[in-house]
């Protein structure tokens, strides 16, 4: 582990990287967060579309009863950054049959999910617009490896920065991730059931999940966000806009909507979700830490936060 005075660089200002950095700073460690994006967020991604925030990445939050993340979410709710959304979604089968399935309470974000990342980043040293091209292991101090960096990002991205022959490079490269496209669809008025909330779409070649963005945001805007299958996304990574007609057709068919949207936007996620997230909470080898939703299975926002926080605590110890 690192000496108590060794500074730690966290690369990636998504929820895992920020959770790791906060755990380190709260323990008195010197930490800096670097991110190539324009603002913290990672896959807690929101974009202002037609004057309102729209979530393009993580669709909602859940929090296990009594978990450390539950306390974080409760604080966000108290301060208006998150809101209880729903515990029930529709499930739409291949023949158009529909049923309702209940599960854990999901939370939405009135100001967009990126607002949660901005909150976690408060008080941290975060340098955005910073591209890191290589990460190497630090020297050993008193027989202990000094962390050169924490890589809080999908494994394939981390592997690009690491020595492919080194243990950390092998660990990162072993992850397989799937792509997705997030397509925003807006109408002049609602054309779907008021109690939709969201819908899992089974056995459709184009769409897996549809979220009522106005419902989860709480402003009732007639906006849907559809997340595509990995297969459709993989065939349109170079030209995401070309996939939009297939997504529009799938959404209209699934929800029985009688007209095309008035406008659409599309966002590409080359690394949207891990194919097989690890059960281990994080990776730490040769002084290089790896964390994120590729760890601490199953892959979800709570897991990413827990992975980063656990790695931060391990580095402190």
Short mmCIF file of C-alpha atoms in Angstrom, two decimals:
data_model
loop_
_atom_site.label_atom_id
_atom_site.label_comp_id
_atom_site.label_asym_id
_atom_site.label_seq_id
_atom_site.Cartn_x
_atom_site.Cartn_y
_atom_site.Cartn_z
CA UNK A 1 0.00 0.00 0.00
CA UNK A 2 0.94 3.61 -0.28
CA UNK A 3 2.71 5.63 2.40
CA UNK A 4 0.34 7.99 4.19
CA UNK A 5 1.80 11.06 2.49
CA UNK A 6 1.81 9.69 -1.08
CA UNK A 7 -0.46 11.69 -3.41
CA UNK A 8 -2.93 9.68 -5.46
CA UNK A 9 -4.13 10.56 -8.95
CA UNK A 10 -7.59 9.35 -9.90
CA UNK A 11 -8.25 9.17 -13.62
CA UNK A 12 -11.95 9.33 -14.44
CA UNK A 13 -14.49 11.67 -12.84
CA UNK A 14 -17.46 9.33 -12.95
CA UNK A 15 -19.18 8.18 -9.79
CA UNK A 16 -16.55 5.50 -9.02
CA UNK A 17 -13.59 7.84 -9.42
CA UNK A 18 -15.24 10.59 -7.39
CA UNK A 19 -16.24 8.16 -4.63
CA UNK A 20 -12.65 6.91 -4.47
CA UNK A 21 -11.27 10.45 -4.36
CA UNK A 22 -13.69 11.47 -1.60
CA UNK A 23 -12.73 8.46 0.53
CA UNK A 24 -9.07 9.37 0.13
CA UNK A 25 -9.55 13.09 0.83
CA UNK A 26 -11.80 12.42 3.83
CA UNK A 27 -8.93 10.37 5.28
CA UNK A 28 -6.53 13.27 4.78
CA UNK A 29 -4.82 12.04 1.62
CA UNK A 30 -3.70 14.35 -1.15
CA UNK A 31 -5.70 13.44 -4.26
CA UNK A 32 -6.29 14.90 -7.72
CA UNK A 33 -8.93 13.79 -10.22
CA UNK A 34 -8.28 14.00 -13.97
CA UNK A 35 -10.93 13.60 -16.68
CA UNK A 36 -10.88 14.19 -20.41
CA UNK A 37 -14.50 15.38 -20.43
CA UNK A 38 -15.74 18.92 -20.02
CA UNK A 39 -17.37 18.20 -16.67
CA UNK A 40 -17.49 15.40 -14.10
CA UNK A 41 -20.05 12.70 -14.77
CA UNK A 42 -18.83 9.73 -16.80
CA UNK A 43 -21.89 7.56 -17.45
CA UNK A 44 -23.84 9.78 -15.07
CA UNK A 45 -24.37 11.75 -18.23
CA UNK A 46 -26.93 14.48 -18.78
CA UNK A 47 -27.22 16.77 -21.77
CA UNK A 48 -29.32 19.90 -22.04
CA UNK A 49 -31.76 19.20 -24.89
CA UNK A 50 -34.41 21.74 -25.86
CA UNK A 51 -33.81 23.66 -22.66
CA UNK A 52 -34.00 20.79 -20.14
CA UNK A 53 -31.59 18.14 -18.87
CA UNK A 54 -31.98 14.64 -20.33
CA UNK A 55 -30.24 11.61 -18.85
CA UNK A 56 -28.30 9.69 -21.51
CA UNK A 57 -26.37 7.24 -19.35
CA UNK A 58 -27.52 5.69 -16.08
CA UNK A 59 -31.33 5.67 -16.07
CA UNK A 60 -31.89 5.66 -12.31
CA UNK A 61 -30.38 4.89 -8.92
CA UNK A 62 -31.16 2.14 -6.43
CA UNK A 63 -29.78 1.79 -2.93
CA UNK A 64 -29.70 -1.32 -0.76
CA UNK A 65 -31.32 -1.01 2.66
CA UNK A 66 -28.76 0.07 5.23
CA UNK A 67 -25.92 0.31 2.69
CA UNK A 68 -23.44 3.20 2.83
CA UNK A 69 -24.77 4.33 -0.55
CA UNK A 70 -28.30 4.51 0.88
CA UNK A 71 -27.11 7.28 3.20
CA UNK A 72 -25.61 9.14 0.23
CA UNK A 73 -28.87 8.87 -1.72
CA UNK A 74 -30.93 9.95 1.31
CA UNK A 75 -28.77 13.08 1.57
CA UNK A 76 -29.33 13.79 -2.13
CA UNK A 77 -33.07 13.41 -1.64
CA UNK A 78 -33.01 15.78 1.36
CA UNK A 79 -31.24 18.39 -0.74
CA UNK A 80 -33.43 17.95 -3.82
CA UNK A 81 -30.75 16.39 -6.02
CA UNK A 82 -32.58 13.05 -6.22
CA UNK A 83 -36.24 12.09 -5.92
CA UNK A 84 -38.06 8.80 -5.37
CA UNK A 85 -39.34 7.77 -8.79
CA UNK A 86 -41.01 4.36 -9.02
CA UNK A 87 -40.72 0.72 -8.05
CA UNK A 88 -42.72 -0.56 -11.04
CA UNK A 89 -41.85 -0.84 -14.73
CA UNK A 90 -43.58 -2.38 -17.71
CA UNK A 91 -42.19 -5.48 -19.40
CA UNK A 92 -43.09 -5.73 -23.08
CA UNK A 93 -42.84 -9.11 -24.78
CA UNK A 94 -42.11 -9.94 -28.42
CA UNK A 95 -45.83 -10.16 -29.29
CA UNK A 96 -46.60 -6.81 -27.70
CA UNK A 97 -47.92 -8.39 -24.51
CA UNK A 98 -47.31 -6.20 -21.48
CA UNK A 99 -47.08 -6.83 -17.77
CA UNK A 100 -46.00 -4.78 -14.79
CA UNK A 101 -43.07 -5.83 -12.63
CA UNK A 102 -42.22 -4.35 -9.26
CA UNK A 103 -38.75 -4.17 -7.75
CA UNK A 104 -36.62 -1.86 -5.62
CA UNK A 105 -37.41 1.82 -5.41
CA UNK A 106 -35.71 3.73 -8.21
CA UNK A 107 -34.59 7.34 -7.81
CA UNK A 108 -34.51 9.99 -10.53
CA UNK A 109 -32.64 13.28 -10.66
CA UNK A 110 -34.58 16.53 -11.21
CA UNK A 111 -31.49 18.36 -12.49
CA UNK A 112 -30.04 15.42 -14.41
CA UNK A 113 -27.76 12.66 -13.19
CA UNK A 114 -24.66 14.74 -13.89
CA UNK A 115 -25.72 16.95 -10.97
CA UNK A 116 -24.87 14.06 -8.63
CA UNK A 117 -21.34 13.88 -10.01
CA UNK A 118 -20.98 17.64 -9.61
CA UNK A 119 -22.06 17.27 -5.98
CA UNK A 120 -19.54 14.50 -5.31
CA UNK A 121 -16.82 16.63 -6.91
CA UNK A 122 -17.44 19.55 -4.54
CA UNK A 123 -14.25 20.28 -2.60
CA UNK A 124 -12.10 17.94 -4.70
CA UNK A 125 -9.33 19.01 -7.04
CA UNK A 126 -10.76 18.03 -10.44
CA UNK A 127 -9.03 18.88 -13.71
CA UNK A 128 -11.38 18.37 -16.66
CA UNK A 129 -10.37 18.49 -20.31
CA UNK A 130 -7.22 16.55 -19.39
CA UNK A 131 -6.18 13.58 -21.52
CA UNK A 132 -3.94 10.93 -19.95
CA UNK A 133 -2.03 8.83 -22.49
CA UNK A 134 -0.02 6.44 -20.32
CA UNK A 135 0.04 5.14 -16.75
CA UNK A 136 3.01 3.28 -15.28
CA UNK A 137 3.46 1.68 -11.89
CA UNK A 138 5.11 3.80 -9.23
CA UNK A 139 8.27 2.93 -7.31
CA UNK A 140 8.24 0.73 -4.22
CA UNK A 141 8.68 2.59 -0.93
CA UNK A 142 9.69 0.50 2.08
CA UNK A 143 8.66 -2.57 0.14
CA UNK A 144 5.21 -1.20 -0.62
CA UNK A 145 4.01 -0.11 -4.06
CA UNK A 146 3.03 3.55 -4.38
CA UNK A 147 -0.15 3.99 -6.47
CA UNK A 148 0.71 5.69 -9.72
CA UNK A 149 -3.01 6.16 -10.34
CA UNK A 150 -6.51 4.89 -9.85
CA UNK A 151 -8.17 4.15 -13.18
CA UNK A 152 -11.91 4.58 -12.73
CA UNK A 153 -13.15 3.65 -16.18
CA UNK A 154 -14.17 0.65 -18.30
CA UNK A 155 -11.45 -2.00 -18.52
CA UNK A 156 -10.87 -1.62 -22.29
CA UNK A 157 -10.20 2.10 -21.80
CA UNK A 158 -7.90 1.46 -18.85
CA UNK A 159 -6.00 -1.16 -20.87
CA UNK A 160 -5.09 1.49 -23.46
CA UNK A 161 -3.18 3.43 -20.79
CA UNK A 162 -1.35 0.49 -19.23
CA UNK A 163 1.54 -1.76 -20.19
CA UNK A 164 -0.20 -4.67 -21.97
CA UNK A 165 2.44 -7.05 -20.62
CA UNK A 166 1.99 -5.94 -17.01
CA UNK A 167 -0.41 -7.45 -14.46
CA UNK A 168 -2.62 -4.36 -14.32
CA UNK A 169 -2.82 -4.26 -18.11
CA UNK A 170 -3.82 -7.93 -18.21
CA UNK A 171 -6.45 -7.36 -15.54
CA UNK A 172 -8.01 -4.42 -17.38
CA UNK A 173 -7.88 -6.09 -20.79
CA UNK A 174 -9.75 -9.13 -19.48
CA UNK A 175 -12.97 -7.11 -19.26
CA UNK A 176 -15.46 -7.27 -22.12
CA UNK A 177 -17.88 -4.38 -22.56
CA UNK A 178 -20.95 -3.92 -24.74
CA UNK A 179 -21.93 -0.77 -26.66
CA UNK A 180 -25.27 1.01 -26.67
CA UNK A 181 -26.90 4.06 -28.19
CA UNK A 182 -29.12 6.37 -26.18
CA UNK A 183 -31.78 7.92 -28.39
CA UNK A 184 -33.86 10.85 -27.10
CA UNK A 185 -37.32 11.20 -28.66
CA UNK A 186 -39.51 14.27 -28.12
CA UNK A 187 -43.14 14.93 -29.00
CA UNK A 188 -45.35 18.00 -28.64
CA UNK A 189 -47.48 16.06 -26.14
CA UNK A 190 -47.58 12.68 -24.39
CA UNK A 191 -48.75 9.76 -26.54
CA UNK A 192 -48.17 6.90 -24.10
CA UNK A 193 -49.82 5.75 -20.85
CA UNK A 194 -49.40 8.07 -17.89
CA UNK A 195 -48.26 5.19 -15.67
CA UNK A 196 -45.53 3.97 -18.03
CA UNK A 197 -42.48 5.19 -15.99
CA UNK A 198 -40.21 2.88 -18.00
CA UNK A 199 -40.34 -0.34 -20.00
CA UNK A 200 -38.01 -3.27 -20.53
CA UNK A 201 -38.46 -4.53 -24.10
CA UNK A 202 -37.74 -8.23 -24.60
CA UNK A 203 -36.50 -9.89 -27.79
CA UNK A 204 -36.49 -6.72 -29.89
CA UNK A 205 -33.50 -6.31 -32.24
CA UNK A 206 -33.31 -2.55 -31.73
CA UNK A 207 -34.37 -1.49 -28.22
CA UNK A 208 -33.93 -2.97 -24.73
CA UNK A 209 -35.13 -0.22 -22.42
CA UNK A 210 -37.33 2.89 -22.67
CA UNK A 211 -37.47 5.53 -19.93
CA UNK A 212 -40.10 8.25 -19.60
CA UNK A 213 -37.67 11.10 -18.99
CA UNK A 214 -40.37 13.60 -18.04
CA UNK A 215 -41.75 11.18 -15.48
CA UNK A 216 -38.40 10.39 -13.85
CA UNK A 217 -37.40 14.07 -13.91
CA UNK A 218 -40.74 15.14 -12.47
CA UNK A 219 -41.54 17.83 -15.03
CA UNK A 220 -43.89 15.69 -17.19
CA UNK A 221 -42.08 16.64 -20.42
CA UNK A 222 -43.17 14.45 -23.38
CA UNK A 223 -39.69 12.98 -23.80
CA UNK A 224 -38.57 9.35 -23.95
CA UNK A 225 -35.04 7.95 -23.86
CA UNK A 226 -34.51 4.58 -25.54
CA UNK A 227 -31.39 2.48 -24.99
CA UNK A 228 -30.55 0.15 -27.85
CA UNK A 229 -29.40 -3.42 -27.95
CA UNK A 230 -25.66 -4.04 -28.15
CA UNK A 231 -26.13 -5.57 -31.61
CA UNK A 232 -27.76 -2.49 -33.10
CA UNK A 233 -25.19 -0.20 -31.48
CA UNK A 234 -22.23 -2.28 -32.68
CA UNK A 235 -23.39 -1.86 -36.27
CA UNK A 236 -23.76 1.93 -35.96
CA UNK A 237 -20.84 3.14 -33.85
CA UNK A 238 -19.42 5.09 -36.78
CA UNK A 239 -22.79 6.60 -37.73
CA UNK A 240 -25.15 6.55 -34.72
CA UNK A 241 -27.75 8.72 -36.45
CA UNK A 242 -28.36 5.96 -38.99
CA UNK A 243 -29.81 3.80 -36.20
CA UNK A 244 -32.48 6.32 -35.22
CA UNK A 245 -35.22 5.18 -37.67
CA UNK A 246 -35.04 1.61 -36.34
CA UNK A 247 -35.24 2.90 -32.77
CA UNK A 248 -38.21 5.14 -33.55
CA UNK A 249 -40.05 2.23 -35.15
CA UNK A 250 -39.32 -0.05 -32.18
CA UNK A 251 -40.46 2.53 -29.61
CA UNK A 252 -43.67 3.30 -31.49
CA UNK A 253 -44.45 -0.39 -31.81
CA UNK A 254 -43.69 -1.21 -28.16
CA UNK A 255 -45.73 1.67 -26.73
CA UNK A 256 -48.45 1.94 -29.39
CA UNK A 257 -47.53 5.52 -30.32
CA UNK A 258 -49.35 6.72 -33.44
CA UNK A 259 -46.85 9.23 -34.81
CA UNK A 260 -43.14 9.90 -35.22
CA UNK A 261 -41.39 12.14 -32.69
CA UNK A 262 -41.00 15.82 -33.50
CA UNK A 263 -37.29 15.61 -32.82
CA UNK A 264 -34.56 13.15 -31.86
CA UNK A 265 -31.02 13.19 -30.47
CA UNK A 266 -28.59 10.27 -30.24
CA UNK A 267 -25.55 9.59 -28.05
CA UNK A 268 -23.03 6.80 -28.59
CA UNK A 269 -21.69 4.69 -25.72
CA UNK A 270 -18.85 2.54 -27.03
CA UNK A 271 -18.48 1.07 -23.54
CA UNK A 272 -21.97 1.10 -22.07
CA UNK A 273 -22.01 -1.91 -19.74
CA UNK A 274 -19.73 -4.77 -18.74
CA UNK A 275 -20.64 -8.16 -20.19
CA UNK A 276 -19.58 -9.94 -16.99
CA UNK A 277 -18.81 -7.62 -14.05
CA UNK A 278 -16.46 -9.04 -11.46
CA UNK A 279 -17.61 -9.95 -7.98
CA UNK A 280 -14.46 -8.42 -6.45
CA UNK A 281 -14.97 -4.81 -5.32
CA UNK A 282 -11.88 -3.44 -7.13
CA UNK A 283 -8.48 -4.32 -8.53
CA UNK A 284 -5.16 -3.25 -7.02
CA UNK A 285 -1.94 -4.57 -8.53
CA UNK A 286 1.55 -3.09 -8.85
CA UNK A 287 0.32 0.08 -7.20
CA UNK A 288 -2.38 0.66 -9.84
CA UNK A 289 -6.02 0.64 -8.79
CA UNK A 290 -8.98 -0.27 -11.01
CA UNK A 291 -12.59 0.43 -10.04
CA UNK A 292 -16.00 1.12 -11.53
CA UNK A 293 -19.11 -0.75 -12.58
CA UNK A 294 -17.00 -3.50 -14.13
CA UNK A 295 -16.45 -4.51 -10.48
CA UNK A 296 -18.66 -5.19 -7.48
CA UNK A 297 -21.31 -7.04 -9.51
CA UNK A 298 -24.04 -6.49 -10.52
CA UNK A 299 -23.26 -3.45 -12.66
CA UNK A 300 -25.26 -0.44 -11.48
CA UNK A 301 -24.69 3.05 -10.08
CA UNK A 302 -24.59 1.79 -6.49
CA UNK A 303 -21.96 -0.81 -7.43
CA UNK A 304 -19.77 1.78 -9.15
CA UNK A 305 -19.91 4.06 -6.10
CA UNK A 306 -19.23 1.14 -3.76
CA UNK A 307 -16.28 -0.01 -5.89
CA UNK A 308 -14.63 3.41 -5.84
CA UNK A 309 -15.28 3.97 -2.14
CA UNK A 310 -13.89 0.52 -1.26
CA UNK A 311 -10.73 1.13 -3.28
CA UNK A 312 -10.26 4.50 -1.59
CA UNK A 313 -10.53 2.91 1.85
CA UNK A 314 -8.09 0.16 0.85
CA UNK A 315 -5.53 2.73 -0.29
CA UNK A 316 -5.89 4.57 3.00
CA UNK A 317 -5.26 1.36 4.93
#
